[in-house]
Tab-separated table of C-alpha atoms and ligand atoms in Angstrom:
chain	number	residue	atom	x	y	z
A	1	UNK	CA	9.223	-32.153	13.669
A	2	UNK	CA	8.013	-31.800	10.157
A	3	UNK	CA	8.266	-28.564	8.286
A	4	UNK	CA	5.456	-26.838	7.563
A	5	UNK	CA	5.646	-24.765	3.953
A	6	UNK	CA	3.005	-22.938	2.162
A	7	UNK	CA	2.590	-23.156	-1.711
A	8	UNK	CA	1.735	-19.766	-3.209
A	9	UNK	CA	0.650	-20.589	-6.951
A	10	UNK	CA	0.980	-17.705	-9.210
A	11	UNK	CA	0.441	-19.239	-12.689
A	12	UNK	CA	3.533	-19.494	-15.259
A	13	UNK	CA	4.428	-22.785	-17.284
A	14	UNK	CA	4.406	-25.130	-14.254
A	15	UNK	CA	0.801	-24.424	-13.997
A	16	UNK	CA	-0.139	-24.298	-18.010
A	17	UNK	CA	-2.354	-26.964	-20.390
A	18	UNK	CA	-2.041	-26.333	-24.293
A	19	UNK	CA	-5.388	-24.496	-25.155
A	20	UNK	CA	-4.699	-24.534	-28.692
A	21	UNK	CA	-4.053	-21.049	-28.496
A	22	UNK	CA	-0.839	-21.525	-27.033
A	23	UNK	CA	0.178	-22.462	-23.580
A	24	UNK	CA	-1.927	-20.777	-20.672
A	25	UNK	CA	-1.569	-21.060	-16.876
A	26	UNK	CA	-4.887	-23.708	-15.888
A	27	UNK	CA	-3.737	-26.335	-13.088
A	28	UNK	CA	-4.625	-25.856	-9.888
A	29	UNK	CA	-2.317	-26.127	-6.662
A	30	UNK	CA	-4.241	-28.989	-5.627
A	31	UNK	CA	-3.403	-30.728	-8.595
A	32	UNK	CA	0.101	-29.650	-8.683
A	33	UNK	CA	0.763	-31.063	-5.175
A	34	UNK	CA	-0.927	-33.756	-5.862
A	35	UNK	CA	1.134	-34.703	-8.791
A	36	UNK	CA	3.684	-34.947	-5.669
A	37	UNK	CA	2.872	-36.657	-2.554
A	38	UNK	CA	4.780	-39.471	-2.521
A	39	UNK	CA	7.719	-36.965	-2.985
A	40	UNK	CA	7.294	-34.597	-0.410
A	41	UNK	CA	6.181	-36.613	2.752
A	42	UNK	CA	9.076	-34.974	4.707
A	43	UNK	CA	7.033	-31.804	5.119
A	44	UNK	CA	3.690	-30.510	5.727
A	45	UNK	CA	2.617	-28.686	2.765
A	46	UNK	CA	-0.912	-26.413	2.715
A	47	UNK	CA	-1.636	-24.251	-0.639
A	48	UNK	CA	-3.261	-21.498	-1.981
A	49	UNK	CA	-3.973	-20.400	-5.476
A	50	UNK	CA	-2.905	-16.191	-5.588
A	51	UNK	CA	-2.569	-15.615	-9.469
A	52	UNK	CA	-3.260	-17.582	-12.647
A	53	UNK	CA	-1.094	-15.264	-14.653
A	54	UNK	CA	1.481	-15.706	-17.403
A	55	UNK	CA	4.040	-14.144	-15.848
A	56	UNK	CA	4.387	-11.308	-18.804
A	57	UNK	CA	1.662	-9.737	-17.152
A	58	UNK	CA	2.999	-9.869	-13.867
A	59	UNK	CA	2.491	-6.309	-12.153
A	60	UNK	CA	3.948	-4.166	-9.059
A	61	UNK	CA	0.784	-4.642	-7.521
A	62	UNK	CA	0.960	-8.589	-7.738
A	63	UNK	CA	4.334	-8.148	-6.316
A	64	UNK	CA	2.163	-6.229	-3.297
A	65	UNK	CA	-0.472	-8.542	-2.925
A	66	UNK	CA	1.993	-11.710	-2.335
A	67	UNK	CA	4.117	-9.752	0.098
A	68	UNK	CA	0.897	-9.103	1.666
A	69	UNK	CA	-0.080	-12.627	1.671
A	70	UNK	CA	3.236	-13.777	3.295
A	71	UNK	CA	2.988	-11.503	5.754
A	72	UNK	CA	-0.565	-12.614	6.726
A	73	UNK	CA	0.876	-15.865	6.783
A	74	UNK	CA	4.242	-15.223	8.285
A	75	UNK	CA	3.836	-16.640	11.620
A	76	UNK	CA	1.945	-19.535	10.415
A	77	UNK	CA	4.374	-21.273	8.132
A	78	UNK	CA	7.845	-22.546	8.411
A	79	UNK	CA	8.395	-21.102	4.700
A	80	UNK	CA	7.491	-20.371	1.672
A	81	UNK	CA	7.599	-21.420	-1.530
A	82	UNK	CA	6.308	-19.652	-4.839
A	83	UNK	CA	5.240	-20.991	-8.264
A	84	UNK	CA	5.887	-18.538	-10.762
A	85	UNK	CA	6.055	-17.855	-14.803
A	86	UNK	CA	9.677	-17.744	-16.053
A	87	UNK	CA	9.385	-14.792	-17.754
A	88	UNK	CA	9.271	-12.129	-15.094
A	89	UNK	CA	10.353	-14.335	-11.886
A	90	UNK	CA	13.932	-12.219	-11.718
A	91	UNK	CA	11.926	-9.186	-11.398
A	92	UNK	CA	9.428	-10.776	-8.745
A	93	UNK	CA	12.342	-11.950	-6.223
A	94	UNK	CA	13.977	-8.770	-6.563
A	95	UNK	CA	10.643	-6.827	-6.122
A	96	UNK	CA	10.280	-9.348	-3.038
A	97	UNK	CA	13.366	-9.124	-1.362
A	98	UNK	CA	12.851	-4.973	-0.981
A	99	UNK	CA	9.454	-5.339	-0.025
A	100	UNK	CA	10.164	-8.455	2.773
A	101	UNK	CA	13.003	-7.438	4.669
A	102	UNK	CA	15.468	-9.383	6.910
A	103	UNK	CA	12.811	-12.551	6.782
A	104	UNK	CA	13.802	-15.408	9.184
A	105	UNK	CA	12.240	-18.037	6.830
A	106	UNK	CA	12.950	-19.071	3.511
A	107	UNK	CA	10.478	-17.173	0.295
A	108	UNK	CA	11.336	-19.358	-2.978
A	109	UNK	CA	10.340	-18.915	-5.988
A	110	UNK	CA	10.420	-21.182	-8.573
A	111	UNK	CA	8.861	-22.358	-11.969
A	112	UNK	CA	9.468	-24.606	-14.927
A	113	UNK	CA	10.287	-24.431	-18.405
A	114	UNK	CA	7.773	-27.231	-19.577
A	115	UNK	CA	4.743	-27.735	-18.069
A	116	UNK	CA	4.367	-29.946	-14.859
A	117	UNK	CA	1.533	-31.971	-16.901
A	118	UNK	CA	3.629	-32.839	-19.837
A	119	UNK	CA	5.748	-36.258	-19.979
A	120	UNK	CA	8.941	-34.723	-19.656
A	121	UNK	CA	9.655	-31.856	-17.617
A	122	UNK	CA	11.444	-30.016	-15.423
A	123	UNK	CA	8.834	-28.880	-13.292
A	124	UNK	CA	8.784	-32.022	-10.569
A	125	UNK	CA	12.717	-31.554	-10.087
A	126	UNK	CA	11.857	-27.465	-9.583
A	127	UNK	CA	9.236	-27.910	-7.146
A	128	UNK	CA	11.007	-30.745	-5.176
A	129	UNK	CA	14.189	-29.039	-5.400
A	130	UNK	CA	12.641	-25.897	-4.244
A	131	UNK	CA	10.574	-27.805	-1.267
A	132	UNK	CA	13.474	-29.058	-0.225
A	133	UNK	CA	15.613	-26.066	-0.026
A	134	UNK	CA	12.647	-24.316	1.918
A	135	UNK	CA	12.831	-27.040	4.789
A	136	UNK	CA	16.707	-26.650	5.142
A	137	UNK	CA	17.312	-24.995	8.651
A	138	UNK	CA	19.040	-21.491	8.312
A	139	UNK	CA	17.596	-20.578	4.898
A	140	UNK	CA	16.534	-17.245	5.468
A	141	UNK	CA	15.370	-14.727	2.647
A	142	UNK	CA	14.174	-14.659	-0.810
A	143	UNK	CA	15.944	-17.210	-3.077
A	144	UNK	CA	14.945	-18.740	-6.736
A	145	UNK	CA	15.603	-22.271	-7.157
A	146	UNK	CA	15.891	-23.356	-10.437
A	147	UNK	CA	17.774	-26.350	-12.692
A	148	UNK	CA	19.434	-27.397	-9.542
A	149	UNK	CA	20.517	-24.677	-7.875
A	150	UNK	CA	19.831	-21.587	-5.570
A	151	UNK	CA	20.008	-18.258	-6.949
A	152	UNK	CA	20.027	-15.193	-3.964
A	153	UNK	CA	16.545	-13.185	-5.168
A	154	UNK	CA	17.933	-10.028	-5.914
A	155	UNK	CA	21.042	-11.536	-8.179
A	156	UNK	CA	18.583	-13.714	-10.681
A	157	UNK	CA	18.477	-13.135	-14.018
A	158	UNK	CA	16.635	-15.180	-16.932
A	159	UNK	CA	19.602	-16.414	-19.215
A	160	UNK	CA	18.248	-19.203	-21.354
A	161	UNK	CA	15.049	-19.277	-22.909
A	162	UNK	CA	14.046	-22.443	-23.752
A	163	UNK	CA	16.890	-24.516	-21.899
A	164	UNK	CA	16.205	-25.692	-18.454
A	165	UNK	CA	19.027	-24.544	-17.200
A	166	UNK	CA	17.346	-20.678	-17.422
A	167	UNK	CA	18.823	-18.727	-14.606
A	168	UNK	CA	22.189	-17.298	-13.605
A	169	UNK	CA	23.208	-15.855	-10.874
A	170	UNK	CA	24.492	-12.708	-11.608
A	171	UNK	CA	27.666	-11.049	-9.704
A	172	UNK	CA	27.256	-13.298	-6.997
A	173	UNK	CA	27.573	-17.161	-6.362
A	174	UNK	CA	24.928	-19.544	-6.538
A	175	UNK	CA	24.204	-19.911	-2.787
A	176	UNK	CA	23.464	-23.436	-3.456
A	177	UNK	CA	22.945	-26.945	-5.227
A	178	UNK	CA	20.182	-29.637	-5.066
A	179	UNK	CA	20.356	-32.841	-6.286
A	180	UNK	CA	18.154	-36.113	-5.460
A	181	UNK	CA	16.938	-34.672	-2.107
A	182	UNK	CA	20.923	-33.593	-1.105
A	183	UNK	CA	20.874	-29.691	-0.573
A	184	UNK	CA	24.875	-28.434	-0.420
A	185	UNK	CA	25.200	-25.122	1.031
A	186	UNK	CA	28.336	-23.560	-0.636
A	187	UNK	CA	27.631	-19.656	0.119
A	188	UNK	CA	25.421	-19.079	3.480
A	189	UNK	CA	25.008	-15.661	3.398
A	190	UNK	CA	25.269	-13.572	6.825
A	191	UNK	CA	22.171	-13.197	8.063
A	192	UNK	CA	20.887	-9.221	8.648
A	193	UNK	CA	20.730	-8.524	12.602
A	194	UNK	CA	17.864	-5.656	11.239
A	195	UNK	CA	13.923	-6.781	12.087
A	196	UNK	CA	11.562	-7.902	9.976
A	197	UNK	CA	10.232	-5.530	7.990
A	198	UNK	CA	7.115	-5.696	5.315
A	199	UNK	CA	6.490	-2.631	2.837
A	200	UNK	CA	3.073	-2.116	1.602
A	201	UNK	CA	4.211	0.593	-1.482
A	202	UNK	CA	5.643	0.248	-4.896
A	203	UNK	CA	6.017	3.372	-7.500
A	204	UNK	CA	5.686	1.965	-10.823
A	205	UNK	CA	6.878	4.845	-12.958
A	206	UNK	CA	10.508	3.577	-13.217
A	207	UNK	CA	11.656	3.508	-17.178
A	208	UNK	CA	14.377	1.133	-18.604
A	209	UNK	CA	16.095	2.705	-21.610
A	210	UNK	CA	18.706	0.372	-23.430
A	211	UNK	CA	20.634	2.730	-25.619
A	212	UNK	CA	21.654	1.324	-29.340
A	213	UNK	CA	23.599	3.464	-32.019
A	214	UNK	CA	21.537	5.563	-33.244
A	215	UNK	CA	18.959	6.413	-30.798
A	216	UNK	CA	17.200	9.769	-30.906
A	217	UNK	CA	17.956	11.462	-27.525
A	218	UNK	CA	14.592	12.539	-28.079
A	219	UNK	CA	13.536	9.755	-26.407
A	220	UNK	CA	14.733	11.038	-23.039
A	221	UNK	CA	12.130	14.276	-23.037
A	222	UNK	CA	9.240	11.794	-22.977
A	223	UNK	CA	11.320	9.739	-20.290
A	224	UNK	CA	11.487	13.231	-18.162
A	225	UNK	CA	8.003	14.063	-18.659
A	226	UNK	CA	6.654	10.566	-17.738
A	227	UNK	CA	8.419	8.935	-15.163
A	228	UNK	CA	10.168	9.524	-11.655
A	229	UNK	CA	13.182	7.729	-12.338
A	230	UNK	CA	15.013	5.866	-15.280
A	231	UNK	CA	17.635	2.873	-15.735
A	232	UNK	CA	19.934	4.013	-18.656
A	233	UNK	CA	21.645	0.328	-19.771
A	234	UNK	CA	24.746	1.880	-21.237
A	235	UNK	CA	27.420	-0.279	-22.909
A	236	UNK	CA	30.209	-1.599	-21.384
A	237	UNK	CA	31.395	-0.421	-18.015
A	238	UNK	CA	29.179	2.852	-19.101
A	239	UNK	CA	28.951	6.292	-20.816
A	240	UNK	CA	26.918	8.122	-22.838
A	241	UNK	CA	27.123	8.826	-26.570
A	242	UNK	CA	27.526	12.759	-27.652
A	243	UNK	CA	28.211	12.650	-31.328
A	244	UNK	CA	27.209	16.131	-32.448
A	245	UNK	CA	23.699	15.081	-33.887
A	246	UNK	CA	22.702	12.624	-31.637
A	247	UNK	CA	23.925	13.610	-28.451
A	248	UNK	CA	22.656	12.123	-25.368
A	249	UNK	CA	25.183	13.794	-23.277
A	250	UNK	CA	23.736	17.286	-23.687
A	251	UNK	CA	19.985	16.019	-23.775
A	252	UNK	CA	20.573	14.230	-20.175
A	253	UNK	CA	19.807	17.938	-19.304
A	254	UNK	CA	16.121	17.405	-19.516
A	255	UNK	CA	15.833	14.494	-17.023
A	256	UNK	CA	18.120	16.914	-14.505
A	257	UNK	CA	15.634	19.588	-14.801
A	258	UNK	CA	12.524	17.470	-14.132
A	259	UNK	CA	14.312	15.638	-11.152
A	260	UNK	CA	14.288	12.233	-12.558
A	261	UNK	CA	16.554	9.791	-10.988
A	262	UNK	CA	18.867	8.402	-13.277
A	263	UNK	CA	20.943	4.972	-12.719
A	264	UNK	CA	23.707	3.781	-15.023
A	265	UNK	CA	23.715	0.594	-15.967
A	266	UNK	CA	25.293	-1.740	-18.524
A	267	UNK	CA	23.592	-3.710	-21.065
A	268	UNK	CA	26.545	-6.062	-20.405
A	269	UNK	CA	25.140	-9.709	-18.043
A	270	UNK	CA	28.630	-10.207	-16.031
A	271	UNK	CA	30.313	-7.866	-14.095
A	272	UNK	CA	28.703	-4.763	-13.566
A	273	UNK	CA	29.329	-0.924	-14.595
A	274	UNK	CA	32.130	1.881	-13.513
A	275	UNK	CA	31.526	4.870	-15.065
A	276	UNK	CA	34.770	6.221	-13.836
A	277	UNK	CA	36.994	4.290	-16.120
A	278	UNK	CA	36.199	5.970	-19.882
A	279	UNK	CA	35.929	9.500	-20.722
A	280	UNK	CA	32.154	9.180	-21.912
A	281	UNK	CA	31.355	8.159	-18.501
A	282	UNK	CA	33.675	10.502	-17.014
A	283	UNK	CA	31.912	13.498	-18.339
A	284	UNK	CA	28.753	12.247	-17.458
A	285	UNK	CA	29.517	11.881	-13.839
A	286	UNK	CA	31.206	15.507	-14.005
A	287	UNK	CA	28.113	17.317	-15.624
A	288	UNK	CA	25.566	15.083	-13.904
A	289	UNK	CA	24.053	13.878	-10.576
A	290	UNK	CA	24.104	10.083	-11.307
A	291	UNK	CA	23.792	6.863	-9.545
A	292	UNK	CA	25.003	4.056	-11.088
A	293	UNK	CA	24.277	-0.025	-10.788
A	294	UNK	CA	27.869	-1.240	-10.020
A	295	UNK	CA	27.148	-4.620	-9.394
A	296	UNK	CA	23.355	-5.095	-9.781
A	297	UNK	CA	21.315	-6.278	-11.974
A	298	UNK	CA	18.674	-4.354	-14.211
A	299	UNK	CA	16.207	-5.946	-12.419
A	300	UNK	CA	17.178	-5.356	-8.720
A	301	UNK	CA	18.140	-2.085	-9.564
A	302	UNK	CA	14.520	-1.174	-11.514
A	303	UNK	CA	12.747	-2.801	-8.529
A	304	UNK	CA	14.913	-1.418	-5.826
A	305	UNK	CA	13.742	2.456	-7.505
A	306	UNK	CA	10.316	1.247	-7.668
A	307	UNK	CA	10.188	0.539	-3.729
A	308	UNK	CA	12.854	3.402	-3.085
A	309	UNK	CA	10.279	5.942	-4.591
A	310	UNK	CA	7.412	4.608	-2.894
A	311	UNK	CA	9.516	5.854	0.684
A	312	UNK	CA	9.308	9.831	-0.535
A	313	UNK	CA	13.006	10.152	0.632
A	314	UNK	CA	14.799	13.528	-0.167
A	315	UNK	CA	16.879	13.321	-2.488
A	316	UNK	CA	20.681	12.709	-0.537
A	317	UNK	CA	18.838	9.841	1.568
A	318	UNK	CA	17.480	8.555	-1.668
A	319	UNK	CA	20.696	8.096	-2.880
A	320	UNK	CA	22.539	6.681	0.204
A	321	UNK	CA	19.517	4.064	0.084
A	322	UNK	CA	20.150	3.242	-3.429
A	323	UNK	CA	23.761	2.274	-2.706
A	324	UNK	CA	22.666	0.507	0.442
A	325	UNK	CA	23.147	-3.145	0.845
A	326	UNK	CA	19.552	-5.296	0.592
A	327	UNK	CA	19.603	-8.930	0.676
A	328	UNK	CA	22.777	-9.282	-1.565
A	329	UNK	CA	21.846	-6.998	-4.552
A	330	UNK	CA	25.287	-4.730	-4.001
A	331	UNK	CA	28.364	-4.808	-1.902
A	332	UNK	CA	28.659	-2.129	0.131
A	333	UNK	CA	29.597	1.234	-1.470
A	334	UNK	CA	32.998	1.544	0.112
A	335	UNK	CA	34.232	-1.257	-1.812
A	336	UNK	CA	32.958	0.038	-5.190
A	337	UNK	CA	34.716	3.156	-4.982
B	1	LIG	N1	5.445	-17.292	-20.388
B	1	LIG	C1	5.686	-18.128	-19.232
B	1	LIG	C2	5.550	-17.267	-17.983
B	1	LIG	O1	6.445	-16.556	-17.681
B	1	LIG	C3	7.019	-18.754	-19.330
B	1	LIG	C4	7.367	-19.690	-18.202
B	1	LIG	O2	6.759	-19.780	-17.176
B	1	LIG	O3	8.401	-20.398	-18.365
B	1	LIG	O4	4.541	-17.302	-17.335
């Protein structure tokens, strides 16, 4: 029997026209389908305009609403697929793969670097790609497709910004490659046992602070006063600078007294952070309560906080959920120590 998928249009390049001011989402899923049908006759396809954002203003609450709307949908649909801006799409599968848990069915995302209108493009390939990948049997979770391949949701990161080959997979393998309707599994990743599980909740005051020589540790009062938790994208495998007049080390204080999460990342693409190794990060792990990213990227890690805050855990279960395995973003724990 044929599959039956649902399109979830969002906006982003796939979707844009040239206004003369520049590129703005316009097309409509009707006419983006359209521009496919003698493609995709080996599925059922039904669509539904969400958003017609550029994906720089993509927002938590978006990220809500279309978990919302796939879980109205759930039991309708053989999978799903999502058209999205470039831009912000890492964020959105991360955001989606915490707030649609242990799905069954297949959530892509995907999106284009030129717009499905113009001559050339890479926006057919995407979407076809992307179809296809959503009708394989066994694809289960949140995945990007992109250039050719599939990226696991919560290890995509935006790499290239005009190429079309714009997305790595970060820390992880790509899980797949399509080419001219041939999908070849290489990773299939085990399956969680856990149930199905939607969250409705997202806490948006999560900061991202990419340290540079130089910086005023000033900056990290206003952090502490203004948000719940912070992503510190240290260099390297990680530390923190504590030259005498700008010295982050001591000023970490602040965020410790106001009870602001802190994660330690790197600003570094492959291979994650280990604070453990260098003396900078040493001391930091000595004087404070830290978590740190290992493995994940900024953007599973910023999104995993977001829905982590929205749970009101105490502080130790916080934690322990941070370093808990969700669709792929980390290994477990026990192997990064
Ligand atoms: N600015 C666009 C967006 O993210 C870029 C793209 O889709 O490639 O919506």
């Amino acid at each position: 029997m044929k599959k039956k998928l649902l399109l979830i249009t969002t906006g982003g390049t796939i979707a844009s026209k040239n206004t003369g001011n520049g590129l703005a989402p316009s097309v409509s899923p009707e006419d983006i389908l359209g521009s496919m049908t003698d493609l995709i006759g080996f599925c059922t396809i039904d669509c539904m305009e969400l958003l017609r954002l550029d994906s720089t203003n993509m927002q938590p609450e978006h990220w809500l609403l279309m978990a919302k709307t796939i879980k109205e949908h759930y039991h309708d649909y053989d999978g799903f697929v999502i058209t999205h801006g470039t831009d912000t799409m890492a964020y959105t599968s991360s955001a989606l793969s915490y707030l649609i848990q242990n799905p069954d069915k297949p959530i892509v995302l995907t999106g284009s670097q030129k717009p499905l209108m113009d001559e050339v493009t890479d926006a057919k390939k995407n979407l076809l790609d992307s179809i296809r990948f959503a009708c394989e049997d066994g694809v289960r979770g949140v995945f990007l497709v992109f250039s050719g391949s599939a990226i696991v949701g919560t290890r995509a990161r935006k790499t290239r910004s005009k190429s079309y080959y714009a997305f790595s997979s970060i820390n992880y393998p790509e899980v797949a490659s399509i080419d001219g309707g041939r999908v070849l599994r290489y990773v299939v990743p085990e399956p969680s046992m856990a149930p199905l599980k939607f969250y409705d909740k997202m806490v948006p005051e999560v900061f991202l602070l990419k340290l540079i020589p130089g910086m005023d540790p000033g900056v990290l009062d206003y952090v502490a006063d203004h948000y719940k938790a912070v992503v510190i994208e240290t260099y390297g495998v990680g530390g923190l600078p504590f030259p005498e007049h700008r010295n982050f080390m001591d000023r970490m204080q602040t965020l410790a007294n106001k009870g602001c999460i802190v994660v330690i990342s790197t600003q570094v693409a492959m291979e994650g952070s280990d604070l453990a190794t260098y003396e900078v990060g040493h001391e930091a792990m000595e004087r404070y309560d830290l978590l740190q990213a290992y493995d994940m990227t900024t953007e599973a890690a910023v999104t995993k906080l977001m829905w982590l805050l929205g749970l009101d855990l105490p502080r130790e279960e916080f934690k322990k959920a941070f370093y808990t395995p969700i669709a792929f973003d980390t290994v477990p724990f026990s192997i990064l120590k």
